[in-house]
PDB file of C-alpha atoms in Angstrom:
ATOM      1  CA  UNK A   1       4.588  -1.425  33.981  1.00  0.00           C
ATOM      2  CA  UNK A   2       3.633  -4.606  35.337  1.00  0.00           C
ATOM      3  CA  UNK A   3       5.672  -6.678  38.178  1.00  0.00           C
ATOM      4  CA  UNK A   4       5.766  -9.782  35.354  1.00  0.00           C
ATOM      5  CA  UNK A   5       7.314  -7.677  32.860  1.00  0.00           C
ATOM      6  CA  UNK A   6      10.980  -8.644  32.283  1.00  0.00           C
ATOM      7  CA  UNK A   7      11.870  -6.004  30.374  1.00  0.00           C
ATOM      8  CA  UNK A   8      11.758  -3.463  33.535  1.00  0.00           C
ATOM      9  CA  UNK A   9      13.819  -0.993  33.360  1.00  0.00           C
ATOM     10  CA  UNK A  10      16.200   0.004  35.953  1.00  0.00           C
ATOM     11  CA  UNK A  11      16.511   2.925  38.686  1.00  0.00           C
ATOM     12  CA  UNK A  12      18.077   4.908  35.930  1.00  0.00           C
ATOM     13  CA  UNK A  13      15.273   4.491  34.022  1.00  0.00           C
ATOM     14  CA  UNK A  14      17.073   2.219  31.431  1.00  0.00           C
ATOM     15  CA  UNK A  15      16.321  -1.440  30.376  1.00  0.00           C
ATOM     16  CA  UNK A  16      19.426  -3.609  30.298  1.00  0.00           C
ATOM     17  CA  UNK A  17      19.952  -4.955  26.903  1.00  0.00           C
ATOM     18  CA  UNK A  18      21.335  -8.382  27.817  1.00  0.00           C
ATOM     19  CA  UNK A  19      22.380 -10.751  31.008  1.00  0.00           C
ATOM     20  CA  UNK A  20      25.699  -9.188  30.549  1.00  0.00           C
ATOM     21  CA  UNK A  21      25.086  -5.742  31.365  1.00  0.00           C
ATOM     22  CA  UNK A  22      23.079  -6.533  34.001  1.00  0.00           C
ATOM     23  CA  UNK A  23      24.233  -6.514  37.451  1.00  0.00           C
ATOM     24  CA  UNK A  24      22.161  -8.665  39.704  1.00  0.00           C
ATOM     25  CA  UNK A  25      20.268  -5.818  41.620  1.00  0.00           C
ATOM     26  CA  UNK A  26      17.559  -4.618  39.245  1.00  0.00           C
ATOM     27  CA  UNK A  27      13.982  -3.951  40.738  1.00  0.00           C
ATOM     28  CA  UNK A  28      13.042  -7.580  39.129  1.00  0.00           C
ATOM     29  CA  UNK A  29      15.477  -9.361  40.611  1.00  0.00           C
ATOM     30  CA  UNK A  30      14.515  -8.163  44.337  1.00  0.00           C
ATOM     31  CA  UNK A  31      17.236  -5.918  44.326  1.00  0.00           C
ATOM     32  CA  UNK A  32      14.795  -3.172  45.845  1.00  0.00           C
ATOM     33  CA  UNK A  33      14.967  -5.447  49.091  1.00  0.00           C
ATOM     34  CA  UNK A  34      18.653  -5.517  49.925  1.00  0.00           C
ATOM     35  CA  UNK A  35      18.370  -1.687  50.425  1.00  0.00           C
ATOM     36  CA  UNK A  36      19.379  -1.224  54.291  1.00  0.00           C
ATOM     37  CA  UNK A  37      18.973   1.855  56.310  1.00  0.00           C
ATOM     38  CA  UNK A  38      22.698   1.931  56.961  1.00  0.00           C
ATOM     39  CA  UNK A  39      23.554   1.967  52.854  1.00  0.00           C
ATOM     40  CA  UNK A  40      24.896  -1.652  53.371  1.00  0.00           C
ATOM     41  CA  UNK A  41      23.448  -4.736  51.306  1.00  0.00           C
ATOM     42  CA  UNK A  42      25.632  -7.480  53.008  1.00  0.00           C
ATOM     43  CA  UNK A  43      27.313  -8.220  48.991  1.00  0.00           C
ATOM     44  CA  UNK A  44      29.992  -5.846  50.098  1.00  0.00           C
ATOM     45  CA  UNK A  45      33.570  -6.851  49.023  1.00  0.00           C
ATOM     46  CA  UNK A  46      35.060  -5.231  51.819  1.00  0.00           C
ATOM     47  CA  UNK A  47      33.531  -4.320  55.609  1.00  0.00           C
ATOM     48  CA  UNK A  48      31.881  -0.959  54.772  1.00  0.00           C
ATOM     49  CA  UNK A  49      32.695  -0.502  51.408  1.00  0.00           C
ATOM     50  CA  UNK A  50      30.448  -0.385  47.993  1.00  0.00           C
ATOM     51  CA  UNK A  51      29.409  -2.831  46.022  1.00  0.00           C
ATOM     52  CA  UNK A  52      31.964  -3.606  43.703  1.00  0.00           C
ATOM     53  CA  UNK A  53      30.690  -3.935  39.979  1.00  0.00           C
ATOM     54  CA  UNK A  54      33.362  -5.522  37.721  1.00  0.00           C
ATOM     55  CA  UNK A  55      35.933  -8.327  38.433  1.00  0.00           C
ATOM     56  CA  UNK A  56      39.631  -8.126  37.527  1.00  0.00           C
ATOM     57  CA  UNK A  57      40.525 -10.639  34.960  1.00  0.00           C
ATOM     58  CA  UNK A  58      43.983 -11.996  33.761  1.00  0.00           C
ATOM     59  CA  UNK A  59      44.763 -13.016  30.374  1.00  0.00           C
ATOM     60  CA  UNK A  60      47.594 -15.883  30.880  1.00  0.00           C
ATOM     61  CA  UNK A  61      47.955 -16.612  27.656  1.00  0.00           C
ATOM     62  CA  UNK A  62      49.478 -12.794  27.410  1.00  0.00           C
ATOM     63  CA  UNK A  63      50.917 -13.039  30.809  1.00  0.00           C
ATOM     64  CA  UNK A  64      54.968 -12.838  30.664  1.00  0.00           C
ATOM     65  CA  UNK A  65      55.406 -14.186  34.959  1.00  0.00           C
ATOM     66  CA  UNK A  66      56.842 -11.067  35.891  1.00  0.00           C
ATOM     67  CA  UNK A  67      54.750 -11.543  39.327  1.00  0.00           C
ATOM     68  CA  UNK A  68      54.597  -7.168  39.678  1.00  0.00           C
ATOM     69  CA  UNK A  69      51.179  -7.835  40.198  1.00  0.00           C
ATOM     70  CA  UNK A  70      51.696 -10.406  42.667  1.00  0.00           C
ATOM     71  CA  UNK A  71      53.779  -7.853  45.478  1.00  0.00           C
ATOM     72  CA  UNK A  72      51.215  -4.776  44.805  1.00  0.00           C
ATOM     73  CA  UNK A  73      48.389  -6.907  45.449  1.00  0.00           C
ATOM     74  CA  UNK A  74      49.084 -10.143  47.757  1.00  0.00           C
ATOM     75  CA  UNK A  75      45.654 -11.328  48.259  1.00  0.00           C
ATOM     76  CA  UNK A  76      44.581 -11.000  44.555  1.00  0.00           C
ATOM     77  CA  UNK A  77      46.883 -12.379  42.483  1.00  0.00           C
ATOM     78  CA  UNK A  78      48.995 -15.612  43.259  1.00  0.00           C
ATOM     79  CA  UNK A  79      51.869 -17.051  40.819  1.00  0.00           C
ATOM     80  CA  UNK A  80      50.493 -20.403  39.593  1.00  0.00           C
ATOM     81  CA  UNK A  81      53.755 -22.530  40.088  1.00  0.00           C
ATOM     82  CA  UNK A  82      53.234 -25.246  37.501  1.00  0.00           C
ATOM     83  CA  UNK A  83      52.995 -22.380  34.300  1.00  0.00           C
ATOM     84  CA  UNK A  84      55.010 -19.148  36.140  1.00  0.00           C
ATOM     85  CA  UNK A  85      51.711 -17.416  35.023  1.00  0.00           C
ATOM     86  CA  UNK A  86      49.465 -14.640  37.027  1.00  0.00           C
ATOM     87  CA  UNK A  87      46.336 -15.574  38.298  1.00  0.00           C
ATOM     88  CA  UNK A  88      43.529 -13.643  40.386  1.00  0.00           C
ATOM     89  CA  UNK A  89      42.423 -16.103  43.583  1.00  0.00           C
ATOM     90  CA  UNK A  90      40.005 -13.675  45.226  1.00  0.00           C
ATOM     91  CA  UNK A  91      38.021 -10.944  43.730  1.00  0.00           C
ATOM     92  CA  UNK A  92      37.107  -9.212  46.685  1.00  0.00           C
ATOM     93  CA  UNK A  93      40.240  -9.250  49.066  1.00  0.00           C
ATOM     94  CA  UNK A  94      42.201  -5.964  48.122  1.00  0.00           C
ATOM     95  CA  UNK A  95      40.935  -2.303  48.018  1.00  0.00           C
ATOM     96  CA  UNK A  96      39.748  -1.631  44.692  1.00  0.00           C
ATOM     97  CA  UNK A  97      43.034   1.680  44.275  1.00  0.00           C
ATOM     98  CA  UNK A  98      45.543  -1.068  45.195  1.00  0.00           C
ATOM     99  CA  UNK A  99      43.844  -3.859  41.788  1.00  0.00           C
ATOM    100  CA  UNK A 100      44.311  -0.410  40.226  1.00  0.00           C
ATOM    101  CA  UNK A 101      47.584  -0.111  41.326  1.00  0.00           C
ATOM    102  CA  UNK A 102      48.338  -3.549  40.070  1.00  0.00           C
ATOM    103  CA  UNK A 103      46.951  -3.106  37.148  1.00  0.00           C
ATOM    104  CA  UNK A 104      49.238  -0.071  36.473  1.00  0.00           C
ATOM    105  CA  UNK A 105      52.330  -2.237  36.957  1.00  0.00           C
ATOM    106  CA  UNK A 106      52.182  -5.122  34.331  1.00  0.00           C
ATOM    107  CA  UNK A 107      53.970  -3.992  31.448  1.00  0.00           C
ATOM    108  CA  UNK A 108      52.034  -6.072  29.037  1.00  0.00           C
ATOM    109  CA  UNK A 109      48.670  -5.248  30.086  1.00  0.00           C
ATOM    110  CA  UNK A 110      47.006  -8.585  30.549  1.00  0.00           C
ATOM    111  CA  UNK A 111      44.834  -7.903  33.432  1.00  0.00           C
ATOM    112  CA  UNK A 112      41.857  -5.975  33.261  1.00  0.00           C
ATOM    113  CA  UNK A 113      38.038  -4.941  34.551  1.00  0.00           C
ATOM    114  CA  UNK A 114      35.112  -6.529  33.717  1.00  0.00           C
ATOM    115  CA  UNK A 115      31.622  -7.126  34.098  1.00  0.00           C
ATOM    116  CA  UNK A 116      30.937 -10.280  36.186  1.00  0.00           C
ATOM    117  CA  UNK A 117      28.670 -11.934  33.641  1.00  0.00           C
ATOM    118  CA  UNK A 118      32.144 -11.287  30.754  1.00  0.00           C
ATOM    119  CA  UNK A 119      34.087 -12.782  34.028  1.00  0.00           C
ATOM    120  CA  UNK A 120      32.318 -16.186  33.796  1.00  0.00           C
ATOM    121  CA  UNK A 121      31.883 -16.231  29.669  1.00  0.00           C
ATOM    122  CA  UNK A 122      36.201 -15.408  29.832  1.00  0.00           C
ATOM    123  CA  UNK A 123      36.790 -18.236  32.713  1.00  0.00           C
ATOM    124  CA  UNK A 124      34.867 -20.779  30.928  1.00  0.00           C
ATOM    125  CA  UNK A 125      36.675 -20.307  27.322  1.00  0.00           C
ATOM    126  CA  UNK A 126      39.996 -20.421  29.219  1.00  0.00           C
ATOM    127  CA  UNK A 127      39.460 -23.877  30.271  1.00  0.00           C
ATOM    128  CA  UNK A 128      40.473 -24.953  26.574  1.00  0.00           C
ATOM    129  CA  UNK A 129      43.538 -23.385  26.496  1.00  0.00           C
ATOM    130  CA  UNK A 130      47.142 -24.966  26.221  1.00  0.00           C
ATOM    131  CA  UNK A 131      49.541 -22.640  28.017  1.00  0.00           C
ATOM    132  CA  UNK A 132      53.474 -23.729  28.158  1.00  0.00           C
ATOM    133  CA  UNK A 133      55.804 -23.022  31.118  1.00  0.00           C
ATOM    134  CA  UNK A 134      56.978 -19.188  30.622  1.00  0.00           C
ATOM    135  CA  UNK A 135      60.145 -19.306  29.900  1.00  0.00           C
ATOM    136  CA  UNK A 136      60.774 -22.434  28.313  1.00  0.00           C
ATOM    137  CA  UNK A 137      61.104 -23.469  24.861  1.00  0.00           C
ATOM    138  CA  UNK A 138      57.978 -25.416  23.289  1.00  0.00           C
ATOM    139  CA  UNK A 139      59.634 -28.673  22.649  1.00  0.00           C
ATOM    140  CA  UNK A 140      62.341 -30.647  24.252  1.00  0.00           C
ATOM    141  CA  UNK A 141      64.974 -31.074  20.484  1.00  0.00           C
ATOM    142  CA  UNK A 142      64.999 -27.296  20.955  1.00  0.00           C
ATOM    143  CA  UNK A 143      67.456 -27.768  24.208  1.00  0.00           C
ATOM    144  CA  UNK A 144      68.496 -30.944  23.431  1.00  0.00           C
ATOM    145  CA  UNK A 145      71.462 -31.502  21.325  1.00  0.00           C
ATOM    146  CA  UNK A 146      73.380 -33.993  19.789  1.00  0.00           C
ATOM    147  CA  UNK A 147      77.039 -34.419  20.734  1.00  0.00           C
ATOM    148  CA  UNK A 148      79.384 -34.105  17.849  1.00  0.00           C
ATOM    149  CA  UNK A 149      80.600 -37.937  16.817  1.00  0.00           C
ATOM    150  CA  UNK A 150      84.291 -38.188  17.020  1.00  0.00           C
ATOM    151  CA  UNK A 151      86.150 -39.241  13.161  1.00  0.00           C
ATOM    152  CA  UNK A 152      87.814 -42.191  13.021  1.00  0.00           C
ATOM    153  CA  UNK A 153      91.628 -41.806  11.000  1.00  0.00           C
ATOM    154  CA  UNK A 154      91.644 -44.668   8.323  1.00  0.00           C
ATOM    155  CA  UNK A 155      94.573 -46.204   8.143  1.00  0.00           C
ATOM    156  CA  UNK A 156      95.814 -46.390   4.878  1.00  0.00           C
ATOM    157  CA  UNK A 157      97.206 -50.020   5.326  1.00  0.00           C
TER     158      UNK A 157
END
């Protein structure tokens, strides 16, 4: 194989199909460089740990604001205020058992794994979406309601 090939395959011996299944540290990319003696490559989401693969992803359009996920995992998920909704702030700041953890708790099972290249494709699509208030009803003549008008007694005169 030559070094301008871009169809290298990978350590496993395996050519990635497509951008999304591949990670970032194939042999063409340079990932052969950010080997260390020490095992670390400096993309490590926590000090010492491995290099996580897959991002954690919440559907809020599915999301029910229970906020479970929220009190198992502090630094991953925050409560967006304006919508009630789940949402994951930082990808790398909770052990990877306790996401799990979090994961295990939501009783509708909107948040899941996934690849980091599916991560982007999923956060750009949700910019179009409309998502109402959990909780509330869609529109305002739902709640609002009309009091009763009072009869008037003609007099017969």
């Amino acid at each position: 194989m030559s070094g301008d090939d871009p169809q290298q395959s990978n350590s496993a011996g395996q050519v990635p199909a497509n951008d999304a299944e591949r990670s970032g540290f194939e042999p063409e990319l340079g990932g052969f460089l950010r080997e260390s003696e020490d095992g670390r490559s400096g993309f490590e989401p926590e000090l010492g740990g491995v290099v996580r693969q897959k991002g954690v992803y919440v559907d809020e359009a599915t999301c029910i604001g229970c906020q479970y996920c929220s009190h198992v995992a502090r630094s991953t998920f925050y409560i967006e205020p304006d919508y009630g909704r789940s949402r994951v702030i930082s990808q790398d700041s909770d052990s990877e058992d306790l996401i799990q953890e979090a994961i295990d708790t939501c009783p509708v099972d909107c948040i899941h794994w996934v690849n980091y290249a599916e991560l982007a494709e999923l956060e750009e699509e949700r910019k179009y979406q409309v998502l109402k208030p959990v909780g509330f009803p869609v529109e305002r003549q739902v709640t609002y309601r009309k009091k009763p008008r009072k009869v008037r007694k003609r007099n017969p005169s």
